[in-house]
Amino acid sequence: MRSEEMLDDVKKRLDSMTIYEVRQIAREVKAHVTSGQKGAIIDAILLIAQGEVDFAPQSKRGAPPKSDKYDEQLVADIFACREYFLAVKQGGVQNSTMTVNDSGYDFSEKEYSGYLNKEGQNYFLHAEEIVFVSDLFVTRYSLRIGDFIRCKGRRKNKADLVGAYEILSVNGSSPEESKKRNNFSTLTHLYPVKRVYLSDGGDISLRMIDLFSPVALGQRGVISAPANSGKTTLIKSIALGVCAKYRDFEVIILTLGARPEEVTEFNKLSGKITYFYTSFDKSDEEHLSLANLAFEYAKRRVELQKNAIILVDGLYENLPAEAVKNCLFCAINAEEGGSLTVVAAMPQEFNYSGVANMVINLSPVLVAERLFPAIDILKSYSGREEGLLNEEERKLSVALRSKLSHGAEAEEIIDLFKKTKSNAELAEIIKNG
């Protein structure tokens, strides 16, 4: 279809509409409307379609529209015209024909999905292929950074990026539903009081965490770890433990500055896990951008009254101190429903005092002796853990800590876990001497 024909088709469709419908279209494409006459409104829309004027700033003056329904296909075609004419002006198109499925204008549609992000003034989907999202959609559906979006998009030509022209779903629900959710910043913080069990008895490290650093919804957890201490293995174990026991939990892993082999290993994990990563060759800005995106995605789950846990590695090493603090303080057990639990691996020089309410301390002494899991049970704890452990667990935890502080070797404690299939079985052994 020639550009003139496309524009003429848009004009004919506008002419066939009522003045109310034309006003709706003008509002959606941000046309400069200076007259209430239908012909003048159509002329303002066509100026937008030809790329002759910039978008008009949105105004809250005047009566609100009687309905928010409009011809979405016509709006998409107006923007398609605009992109084409702007490309001609910039020398990006060498002829005046809009063609289908060739090296010129491509009207074929595809479905795309990804996480909404923003760079400068542009919104786009963080996905395998970059998809630009109009701020009209962002405003219309109250979209937020981190929303997982499915949309239909078109590519202008083979050298250009895809533009979204229809939003199909937001976080698995209809786009209209996204306008009804809570806002994370207004949620009420409660103490973490609801227990999250990790172990079914197989993984010793998870049994030790359940006993000495019990996890609860909304905790700010720190894995205080020296180099080569098994923190990556511990993160994977926690993720798999949550996936196995809580099918409705959103499990998110974020690794910043990862080595290629680590990326491969995390990508092979079974279970429903959302994985964000940057490799070690990326810039500081790229690390920060992805960390913000991962945490914003986690917040969106809480707004939907879901429970999410985000397990993080490389935060301290790749982000400025203020950003690290902001990420940790995203943890919340919301009174309105939903929670975000944050567990971040940190080097041992990180001062978690006053920040974390759950600590898993990995001992450099045990690491040097190659004793794994290298969890220092005397330095690992959870805030208010007396309310998280049942009576049997509390007695076992006290007994093992007492045993270690009175001269027992750490290897002896680790062996007790290895020789038993569950903490209940271990409790019986300790009770019987």
Tab-separated table of C-alpha atoms in Angstrom:
chain	number	residue	atom	x	y	z
A	1	MET	CA	0.000	0.000	0.000
A	2	ARG	CA	1.392	3.413	-0.961
A	3	SER	CA	1.881	5.961	1.818
A	4	GLU	CA	-0.712	8.274	0.258
A	5	GLU	CA	-3.214	5.418	0.111
A	6	MET	CA	-2.568	4.516	3.748
A	7	LEU	CA	-3.150	8.110	4.827
A	8	ASP	CA	-6.261	8.352	2.663
A	9	ASP	CA	-7.617	5.173	4.226
A	10	VAL	CA	-7.111	6.650	7.717
A	11	LYS	CA	-8.968	9.827	6.664
A	12	LYS	CA	-11.918	7.869	5.231
A	13	ARG	CA	-12.285	5.868	8.440
A	14	LEU	CA	-12.204	9.051	10.517
A	15	ASP	CA	-14.800	10.686	8.250
A	16	SER	CA	-17.160	7.743	8.814
A	17	MET	CA	-17.029	8.153	12.608
A	18	THR	CA	-19.146	10.251	14.915
A	19	ILE	CA	-17.592	13.387	16.388
A	20	TYR	CA	-17.470	11.622	19.781
A	21	GLU	CA	-15.449	8.720	18.267
A	22	VAL	CA	-13.120	11.152	16.495
A	23	ARG	CA	-12.499	12.946	19.785
A	24	GLN	CA	-11.565	9.609	21.384
A	25	ILE	CA	-9.016	8.947	18.628
A	26	ALA	CA	-7.587	12.458	18.959
A	27	ARG	CA	-7.197	11.941	22.693
A	28	GLU	CA	-5.358	8.631	22.199
A	29	VAL	CA	-2.897	9.958	19.596
A	30	LYS	CA	-2.315	13.220	21.533
A	31	ALA	CA	-3.398	15.498	18.690
A	32	HIS	CA	-3.369	19.309	19.068
A	33	VAL	CA	-7.110	20.037	19.039
A	34	THR	CA	-7.933	23.743	18.917
A	35	SER	CA	-11.494	23.541	17.590
A	36	GLY	CA	-14.553	21.488	18.464
A	37	GLN	CA	-15.515	20.939	14.824
A	38	LYS	CA	-15.144	17.412	13.497
A	39	GLY	CA	-13.216	18.450	10.381
A	40	ALA	CA	-10.691	20.417	12.453
A	41	ILE	CA	-10.187	17.507	14.823
A	42	ILE	CA	-9.567	15.149	11.875
A	43	ASP	CA	-7.021	17.598	10.421
A	44	ALA	CA	-5.182	17.626	13.789
A	45	ILE	CA	-5.089	13.822	13.789
A	46	LEU	CA	-3.747	13.727	10.230
A	47	LEU	CA	-0.932	16.118	11.196
A	48	ILE	CA	0.098	13.567	13.837
A	49	ALA	CA	-0.152	10.760	11.251
A	50	GLN	CA	2.128	12.664	8.837
A	51	GLY	CA	4.688	13.448	11.544
A	52	GLU	CA	4.175	17.175	11.009
A	53	VAL	CA	3.735	18.042	14.703
A	54	ASP	CA	4.847	16.676	18.050
A	55	PHE	CA	2.428	15.102	20.483
A	56	ALA	CA	0.337	17.489	22.529
A	57	PRO	CA	0.879	17.403	26.291
A	58	GLN	CA	-1.887	15.600	28.127
A	59	SER	CA	-4.412	17.875	29.805
A	60	LYS	CA	-6.728	17.135	32.695
A	61	ARG	CA	-9.014	20.031	31.804
A	62	GLY	CA	-12.502	19.477	30.454
A	63	ALA	CA	-15.037	16.769	31.092
A	64	PRO	CA	-13.768	13.179	31.276
A	65	PRO	CA	-14.671	10.897	28.336
A	66	LYS	CA	-17.916	8.963	28.661
A	67	SER	CA	-16.096	5.756	27.747
A	68	ASP	CA	-12.486	4.615	27.381
A	69	LYS	CA	-13.249	2.478	24.309
A	70	TYR	CA	-11.792	3.441	20.949
A	71	ASP	CA	-10.761	1.903	17.614
A	72	GLU	CA	-7.373	0.445	18.601
A	73	GLN	CA	-6.574	-0.696	15.063
A	74	LEU	CA	-7.089	2.803	13.691
A	75	VAL	CA	-4.833	4.264	16.379
A	76	ALA	CA	-2.184	1.660	15.502
A	77	ASP	CA	-2.436	2.579	11.809
A	78	ILE	CA	-2.099	6.301	12.601
A	79	PHE	CA	1.113	5.591	14.516
A	80	ALA	CA	2.303	3.345	11.660
A	81	CYS	CA	1.788	6.241	9.251
A	82	ARG	CA	3.638	8.589	11.561
A	83	GLU	CA	6.634	6.262	11.907
A	84	TYR	CA	6.800	5.900	8.137
A	85	PHE	CA	6.642	9.621	7.361
A	86	LEU	CA	9.221	10.408	10.063
A	87	ALA	CA	11.522	7.763	8.593
A	88	VAL	CA	11.167	9.355	5.133
A	89	LYS	CA	12.096	12.746	6.540
A	90	GLN	CA	15.160	11.287	8.255
A	91	GLY	CA	16.282	9.479	5.101
A	92	GLY	CA	15.462	6.053	6.521
A	93	VAL	CA	13.094	5.105	3.654
A	94	GLN	CA	14.056	5.555	0.007
A	95	ASN	CA	10.627	5.239	-1.628
A	96	SER	CA	7.054	6.212	-0.873
A	97	THR	CA	5.563	2.712	-0.891
A	98	MET	CA	4.495	0.792	2.181
A	99	THR	CA	4.896	-2.882	1.300
A	100	VAL	CA	4.066	-6.089	3.127
A	101	ASN	CA	6.679	-8.760	3.931
A	102	ASP	CA	9.568	-7.223	1.997
A	103	SER	CA	12.498	-4.985	2.864
A	104	GLY	CA	10.220	-1.960	3.258
A	105	TYR	CA	7.324	-1.517	5.662
A	106	ASP	CA	6.223	-4.778	7.273
A	107	PHE	CA	2.663	-5.000	8.598
A	108	SER	CA	2.959	-8.618	9.712
A	109	GLU	CA	2.189	-9.002	13.393
A	110	LYS	CA	3.815	-11.204	16.033
A	111	GLU	CA	3.354	-11.774	19.722
A	112	TYR	CA	6.121	-10.635	22.041
A	113	SER	CA	6.604	-10.859	25.784
A	114	GLY	CA	9.025	-9.362	28.260
A	115	TYR	CA	9.524	-7.099	31.265
A	116	LEU	CA	8.681	-3.420	30.917
A	117	ASN	CA	11.741	-1.227	31.385
A	118	LYS	CA	12.635	2.385	30.665
A	119	GLU	CA	15.667	4.126	29.228
A	120	GLY	CA	15.514	7.898	29.099
A	121	GLN	CA	11.983	8.724	27.953
A	122	ASN	CA	11.427	5.431	26.100
A	123	TYR	CA	9.609	2.391	27.441
A	124	PHE	CA	10.538	-1.009	26.047
A	125	LEU	CA	10.234	-4.701	26.773
A	126	HIS	CA	13.338	-6.410	28.159
A	127	ALA	CA	13.126	-9.615	26.121
A	128	GLU	CA	14.971	-11.589	23.445
A	129	GLU	CA	14.056	-8.789	21.034
A	130	ILE	CA	13.622	-5.156	22.094
A	131	VAL	CA	10.015	-3.991	21.701
A	132	PHE	CA	9.155	-0.323	22.186
A	133	VAL	CA	5.986	0.452	24.140
A	134	SER	CA	4.151	3.746	23.672
A	135	ASP	CA	3.693	5.913	26.738
A	136	LEU	CA	0.037	5.987	25.698
A	137	PHE	CA	-0.203	2.342	26.716
A	138	VAL	CA	1.743	3.040	29.896
A	139	THR	CA	-0.721	5.754	30.890
A	140	ARG	CA	-3.842	3.943	29.717
A	141	TYR	CA	-3.152	0.720	31.636
A	142	SER	CA	-1.124	2.182	34.530
A	143	LEU	CA	1.871	0.082	33.513
A	144	ARG	CA	4.915	-0.021	35.793
A	145	ILE	CA	8.563	-0.950	35.397
A	146	GLY	CA	8.911	-4.710	35.879
A	147	ASP	CA	5.446	-5.622	34.565
A	148	PHE	CA	5.540	-8.806	32.500
A	149	ILE	CA	3.746	-7.914	29.292
A	150	ARG	CA	2.451	-9.883	26.323
A	151	CYS	CA	1.734	-7.774	23.277
A	152	LYS	CA	1.359	-7.710	19.536
A	153	GLY	CA	4.015	-5.803	17.661
A	154	ARG	CA	5.123	-4.843	14.175
A	155	ARG	CA	8.512	-4.105	12.687
A	156	LYS	CA	8.705	-1.052	10.407
A	157	ASN	CA	11.462	-2.550	8.284
A	158	LYS	CA	14.170	-5.143	8.705
A	159	ALA	CA	16.598	-2.641	10.195
A	160	ASP	CA	14.175	-1.225	12.744
A	161	LEU	CA	12.986	-2.249	16.168
A	162	VAL	CA	9.548	-3.625	16.897
A	163	GLY	CA	6.782	-1.338	18.166
A	164	ALA	CA	3.943	-2.679	20.320
A	165	TYR	CA	0.486	-1.805	18.996
A	166	GLU	CA	-1.739	-3.958	21.236
A	167	ILE	CA	-1.264	-5.051	24.861
A	168	LEU	CA	-2.622	-8.570	25.382
A	169	SER	CA	-1.895	-9.158	29.062
A	170	VAL	CA	-0.100	-7.634	32.041
A	171	ASN	CA	1.336	-10.041	34.618
A	172	GLY	CA	-0.910	-12.801	33.281
A	173	SER	CA	-4.143	-10.791	33.574
A	174	SER	CA	-6.066	-8.475	31.258
A	175	PRO	CA	-4.540	-5.002	30.783
A	176	GLU	CA	-7.581	-3.409	32.434
A	177	GLU	CA	-6.916	-5.392	35.618
A	178	SER	CA	-3.500	-3.730	35.983
A	179	LYS	CA	-5.210	-0.444	36.869
A	180	LYS	CA	-6.876	-1.940	39.963
A	181	ARG	CA	-3.800	-3.208	41.835
A	182	ASN	CA	-2.096	-1.772	44.911
A	183	ASN	CA	1.007	0.374	44.711
A	184	PHE	CA	4.067	-1.152	46.374
A	185	SER	CA	5.101	2.145	47.975
A	186	THR	CA	1.815	2.339	49.904
A	187	LEU	CA	1.880	-1.200	51.363
A	188	THR	CA	2.125	-1.636	55.138
A	189	HIS	CA	5.178	-3.454	56.563
A	190	LEU	CA	4.705	-6.196	59.159
A	191	TYR	CA	7.298	-8.336	60.959
A	192	PRO	CA	8.181	-11.602	59.189
A	193	VAL	CA	6.176	-14.172	61.153
A	194	LYS	CA	5.072	-16.803	58.635
A	195	ARG	CA	7.582	-19.621	58.248
A	196	VAL	CA	8.940	-20.867	54.926
A	197	TYR	CA	10.229	-24.447	55.198
A	198	LEU	CA	13.004	-25.369	52.794
A	199	SER	CA	13.939	-28.986	53.489
A	200	ASP	CA	12.246	-32.334	53.090
A	201	GLY	CA	15.286	-34.012	54.616
A	202	GLY	CA	17.603	-34.536	51.657
A	203	ASP	CA	19.749	-31.401	51.463
A	204	ILE	CA	21.869	-30.922	54.606
A	205	SER	CA	22.402	-27.199	54.009
A	206	LEU	CA	18.628	-26.619	53.867
A	207	ARG	CA	18.140	-28.631	57.067
A	208	MET	CA	20.709	-26.431	58.806
A	209	ILE	CA	19.047	-23.234	57.528
A	210	ASP	CA	15.634	-24.477	58.712
A	211	LEU	CA	17.106	-25.039	62.155
A	212	PHE	CA	19.536	-22.140	62.683
A	213	SER	CA	18.354	-19.412	60.242
A	214	PRO	CA	14.677	-20.163	59.597
A	215	VAL	CA	13.255	-18.264	56.624
A	216	ALA	CA	10.045	-16.249	56.957
A	217	LEU	CA	7.964	-14.253	54.495
A	218	GLY	CA	9.323	-10.729	54.102
A	219	GLN	CA	12.799	-11.236	55.595
A	220	ARG	CA	15.914	-9.309	54.599
A	221	GLY	CA	18.412	-12.138	54.552
A	222	VAL	CA	22.171	-12.061	54.079
A	223	ILE	CA	24.493	-14.929	53.211
A	224	SER	CA	27.754	-13.647	54.699
A	225	ALA	CA	30.305	-15.517	52.636
A	226	PRO	CA	34.054	-15.542	51.928
A	227	ALA	CA	35.304	-16.462	48.461
A	228	ASN	CA	34.829	-20.059	47.292
A	229	SER	CA	32.552	-20.862	50.229
A	230	GLY	CA	29.713	-22.499	48.294
A	231	LYS	CA	27.366	-19.498	48.296
A	232	THR	CA	26.303	-20.108	44.682
A	233	THR	CA	25.433	-23.714	45.515
A	234	LEU	CA	23.507	-22.495	48.570
A	235	ILE	CA	21.480	-20.025	46.476
A	236	LYS	CA	20.548	-22.807	44.060
A	237	SER	CA	19.568	-25.104	46.933
A	238	ILE	CA	17.308	-22.467	48.504
A	239	ALA	CA	15.647	-21.763	45.145
A	240	LEU	CA	14.975	-25.447	44.503
A	241	GLY	CA	13.772	-25.944	48.075
A	242	VAL	CA	11.167	-23.204	47.749
A	243	CYS	CA	10.071	-24.446	44.292
A	244	ALA	CA	9.603	-27.990	45.595
A	245	LYS	CA	7.441	-27.030	48.573
A	246	TYR	CA	5.569	-23.914	47.404
A	247	ARG	CA	4.225	-24.123	43.854
A	248	ASP	CA	2.534	-20.709	44.033
A	249	PHE	CA	5.740	-18.934	45.132
A	250	GLU	CA	7.532	-16.674	42.642
A	251	VAL	CA	11.213	-17.636	42.829
A	252	ILE	CA	13.605	-15.082	41.297
A	253	ILE	CA	17.387	-15.393	40.976
A	254	LEU	CA	19.501	-12.336	40.187
A	255	THR	CA	23.231	-12.730	39.527
A	256	LEU	CA	25.324	-9.688	38.640
A	257	GLY	CA	28.769	-10.032	37.071
A	258	ALA	CA	28.298	-13.766	36.532
A	259	ARG	CA	30.806	-16.027	34.824
A	260	PRO	CA	29.513	-17.807	31.677
A	261	GLU	CA	29.617	-21.229	33.328
A	262	GLU	CA	27.500	-19.923	36.227
A	263	VAL	CA	24.884	-18.642	33.787
A	264	THR	CA	24.732	-22.067	32.140
A	265	GLU	CA	24.369	-23.772	35.511
A	266	PHE	CA	21.526	-21.508	36.668
A	267	ASN	CA	19.712	-21.842	33.335
A	268	LYS	CA	19.637	-25.610	33.805
A	269	LEU	CA	17.825	-25.436	37.136
A	270	SER	CA	14.520	-27.259	37.213
A	271	GLY	CA	11.419	-25.677	38.711
A	272	LYS	CA	9.587	-22.440	38.042
A	273	ILE	CA	12.406	-19.927	38.439
A	274	THR	CA	12.704	-16.470	36.868
A	275	TYR	CA	16.366	-15.754	36.191
A	276	PHE	CA	17.982	-12.332	35.620
A	277	TYR	CA	21.724	-12.031	35.055
A	278	THR	CA	24.522	-9.864	33.739
A	279	SER	CA	27.937	-11.194	32.760
A	280	PHE	CA	31.156	-9.833	34.257
A	281	ASP	CA	32.009	-7.863	31.102
A	282	LYS	CA	28.975	-5.562	31.422
A	283	SER	CA	29.185	-1.939	32.560
A	284	ASP	CA	28.177	-0.577	35.974
A	285	GLU	CA	25.127	1.030	34.360
A	286	GLU	CA	23.998	-2.309	32.907
A	287	HIS	CA	24.376	-4.054	36.280
A	288	LEU	CA	22.331	-1.349	37.984
A	289	SER	CA	19.636	-1.327	35.282
A	290	LEU	CA	19.097	-5.086	35.475
A	291	ALA	CA	19.106	-5.136	39.280
A	292	ASN	CA	16.426	-2.423	39.294
A	293	LEU	CA	14.379	-4.377	36.746
A	294	ALA	CA	14.556	-7.629	38.744
A	295	PHE	CA	13.505	-5.956	41.982
A	296	GLU	CA	10.733	-3.998	40.243
A	297	TYR	CA	9.406	-7.266	38.806
A	298	ALA	CA	9.438	-8.730	42.314
A	299	LYS	CA	7.495	-5.718	43.624
A	300	ARG	CA	4.846	-6.205	40.944
A	301	ARG	CA	4.221	-9.721	42.284
A	302	VAL	CA	3.648	-8.345	45.786
A	303	GLU	CA	1.176	-5.792	44.429
A	304	LEU	CA	-0.838	-8.756	43.158
A	305	GLN	CA	-0.794	-10.233	46.687
A	306	LYS	CA	1.677	-12.955	45.661
A	307	ASN	CA	4.643	-14.259	47.646
A	308	ALA	CA	8.037	-13.813	46.009
A	309	ILE	CA	11.617	-14.539	47.036
A	310	ILE	CA	14.592	-12.998	45.255
A	311	LEU	CA	18.008	-14.616	45.705
A	312	VAL	CA	20.880	-12.340	44.763
A	313	ASP	CA	24.578	-12.737	44.082
A	314	GLY	CA	27.023	-9.998	43.067
A	315	LEU	CA	24.992	-7.119	44.505
A	316	TYR	CA	27.718	-5.656	46.740
A	317	GLU	CA	30.470	-6.057	44.150
A	318	ASN	CA	28.641	-4.448	41.224
A	319	LEU	CA	26.359	-1.740	42.622
A	320	PRO	CA	26.959	1.488	44.564
A	321	ALA	CA	26.304	1.310	48.306
A	322	GLU	CA	23.065	3.304	48.132
A	323	ALA	CA	21.645	0.952	45.495
A	324	VAL	CA	22.584	-2.096	47.582
A	325	LYS	CA	20.698	-0.666	50.564
A	326	ASN	CA	17.670	0.179	48.419
A	327	CYS	CA	17.514	-3.373	47.067
A	328	LEU	CA	17.677	-4.952	50.527
A	329	PHE	CA	14.968	-2.678	51.883
A	330	CYS	CA	12.533	-3.888	49.219
A	331	ALA	CA	11.776	-6.838	51.514
A	332	ILE	CA	8.249	-6.694	52.889
A	333	ASN	CA	5.610	-8.766	54.605
A	334	ALA	CA	2.604	-6.708	53.518
A	335	GLU	CA	-0.446	-6.335	55.719
A	336	GLU	CA	-2.540	-6.063	52.551
A	337	GLY	CA	-1.314	-9.487	51.397
A	338	GLY	CA	1.771	-10.660	49.549
A	339	SER	CA	5.423	-10.616	50.535
A	340	LEU	CA	8.913	-10.159	49.142
A	341	THR	CA	11.738	-12.061	50.808
A	342	VAL	CA	15.266	-10.935	49.896
A	343	VAL	CA	18.292	-13.202	50.426
A	344	ALA	CA	21.549	-11.673	49.173
A	345	ALA	CA	25.046	-13.163	49.189
A	346	MET	CA	27.496	-10.592	50.566
A	347	PRO	CA	31.245	-10.601	51.248
A	348	GLN	CA	32.146	-10.790	54.920
A	349	GLU	CA	33.263	-7.161	55.039
A	350	PHE	CA	29.641	-6.114	54.479
A	351	ASN	CA	28.185	-4.765	57.716
A	352	TYR	CA	24.725	-6.306	57.959
A	353	SER	CA	24.086	-5.064	61.491
A	354	GLY	CA	20.800	-3.157	61.569
A	355	VAL	CA	19.998	-4.275	58.016
A	356	ALA	CA	19.394	-8.018	57.969
A	357	ASN	CA	16.916	-9.929	60.098
A	358	MET	CA	18.202	-13.272	58.877
A	359	VAL	CA	21.875	-14.230	58.495
A	360	ILE	CA	23.502	-17.366	57.117
A	361	ASN	CA	27.179	-17.077	58.012
A	362	LEU	CA	29.641	-19.216	56.053
A	363	SER	CA	32.812	-19.883	58.018
A	364	PRO	CA	36.194	-19.177	56.368
A	365	VAL	CA	37.729	-21.771	58.722
A	366	LEU	CA	35.360	-24.504	57.491
A	367	VAL	CA	35.950	-23.398	53.914
A	368	ALA	CA	39.736	-23.670	54.402
A	369	GLU	CA	39.241	-27.181	55.794
A	370	ARG	CA	36.896	-27.996	52.874
A	371	LEU	CA	34.045	-28.879	55.234
A	372	PHE	CA	30.707	-28.282	53.528
A	373	PRO	CA	28.131	-26.961	54.037
A	374	ALA	CA	30.370	-24.375	55.707
A	375	ILE	CA	27.569	-22.851	57.807
A	376	ASP	CA	28.745	-21.339	61.096
A	377	ILE	CA	25.790	-22.225	63.323
A	378	LEU	CA	26.947	-19.934	66.146
A	379	LYS	CA	26.907	-16.851	63.899
A	380	SER	CA	23.798	-17.744	61.876
A	381	TYR	CA	20.398	-16.648	63.118
A	382	SER	CA	16.947	-15.229	62.365
A	383	GLY	CA	15.310	-12.335	64.157
A	384	ARG	CA	12.499	-13.492	66.453
A	385	GLU	CA	13.389	-17.078	65.645
A	386	GLU	CA	11.746	-18.288	68.852
A	387	GLY	CA	8.430	-17.546	67.155
A	388	LEU	CA	9.435	-19.323	63.942
A	389	LEU	CA	10.759	-22.603	65.416
A	390	ASN	CA	8.490	-25.174	66.995
A	391	GLU	CA	9.375	-26.495	70.456
A	392	GLU	CA	11.280	-29.527	69.165
A	393	GLU	CA	13.293	-27.438	66.691
A	394	ARG	CA	14.091	-24.829	69.322
A	395	LYS	CA	15.449	-27.447	71.739
A	396	LEU	CA	17.534	-29.087	68.997
A	397	SER	CA	18.936	-25.742	67.858
A	398	VAL	CA	19.945	-24.804	71.424
A	399	ALA	CA	21.451	-28.255	72.059
A	400	LEU	CA	23.633	-28.242	68.935
A	401	ARG	CA	24.820	-24.682	69.474
A	402	SER	CA	25.625	-25.518	73.086
A	403	LYS	CA	27.478	-28.653	71.992
A	404	LEU	CA	29.634	-26.645	69.594
A	405	SER	CA	30.344	-23.845	72.068
A	406	HIS	CA	31.431	-26.398	74.685
A	407	GLY	CA	34.218	-27.927	72.646
A	408	ALA	CA	32.637	-30.093	69.946
A	409	GLU	CA	34.192	-29.793	66.499
A	410	ALA	CA	32.185	-28.386	63.590
A	411	GLU	CA	32.959	-31.551	61.650
A	412	GLU	CA	31.199	-33.565	64.353
A	413	ILE	CA	28.042	-31.462	63.999
A	414	ILE	CA	28.117	-31.773	60.195
A	415	ASP	CA	28.527	-35.553	60.516
A	416	LEU	CA	25.415	-35.720	62.716
A	417	PHE	CA	23.421	-34.125	59.908
A	418	LYS	CA	24.963	-36.446	57.318
A	419	LYS	CA	24.113	-39.564	59.360
A	420	THR	CA	20.443	-38.643	59.768
A	421	LYS	CA	17.673	-38.266	57.231
A	422	SER	CA	15.753	-35.475	58.939
A	423	ASN	CA	15.982	-32.958	61.763
A	424	ALA	CA	13.360	-34.955	63.641
A	425	GLU	CA	15.623	-38.020	63.548
A	426	LEU	CA	18.568	-35.884	64.658
A	427	ALA	CA	16.502	-34.540	67.554
A	428	GLU	CA	15.826	-38.092	68.746
A	429	ILE	CA	19.564	-38.908	68.716
A	430	ILE	CA	20.452	-35.779	70.697
A	431	LYS	CA	17.614	-36.415	73.164
A	432	ASN	CA	18.765	-39.988	73.808
A	433	GLY	CA	22.340	-38.889	74.324
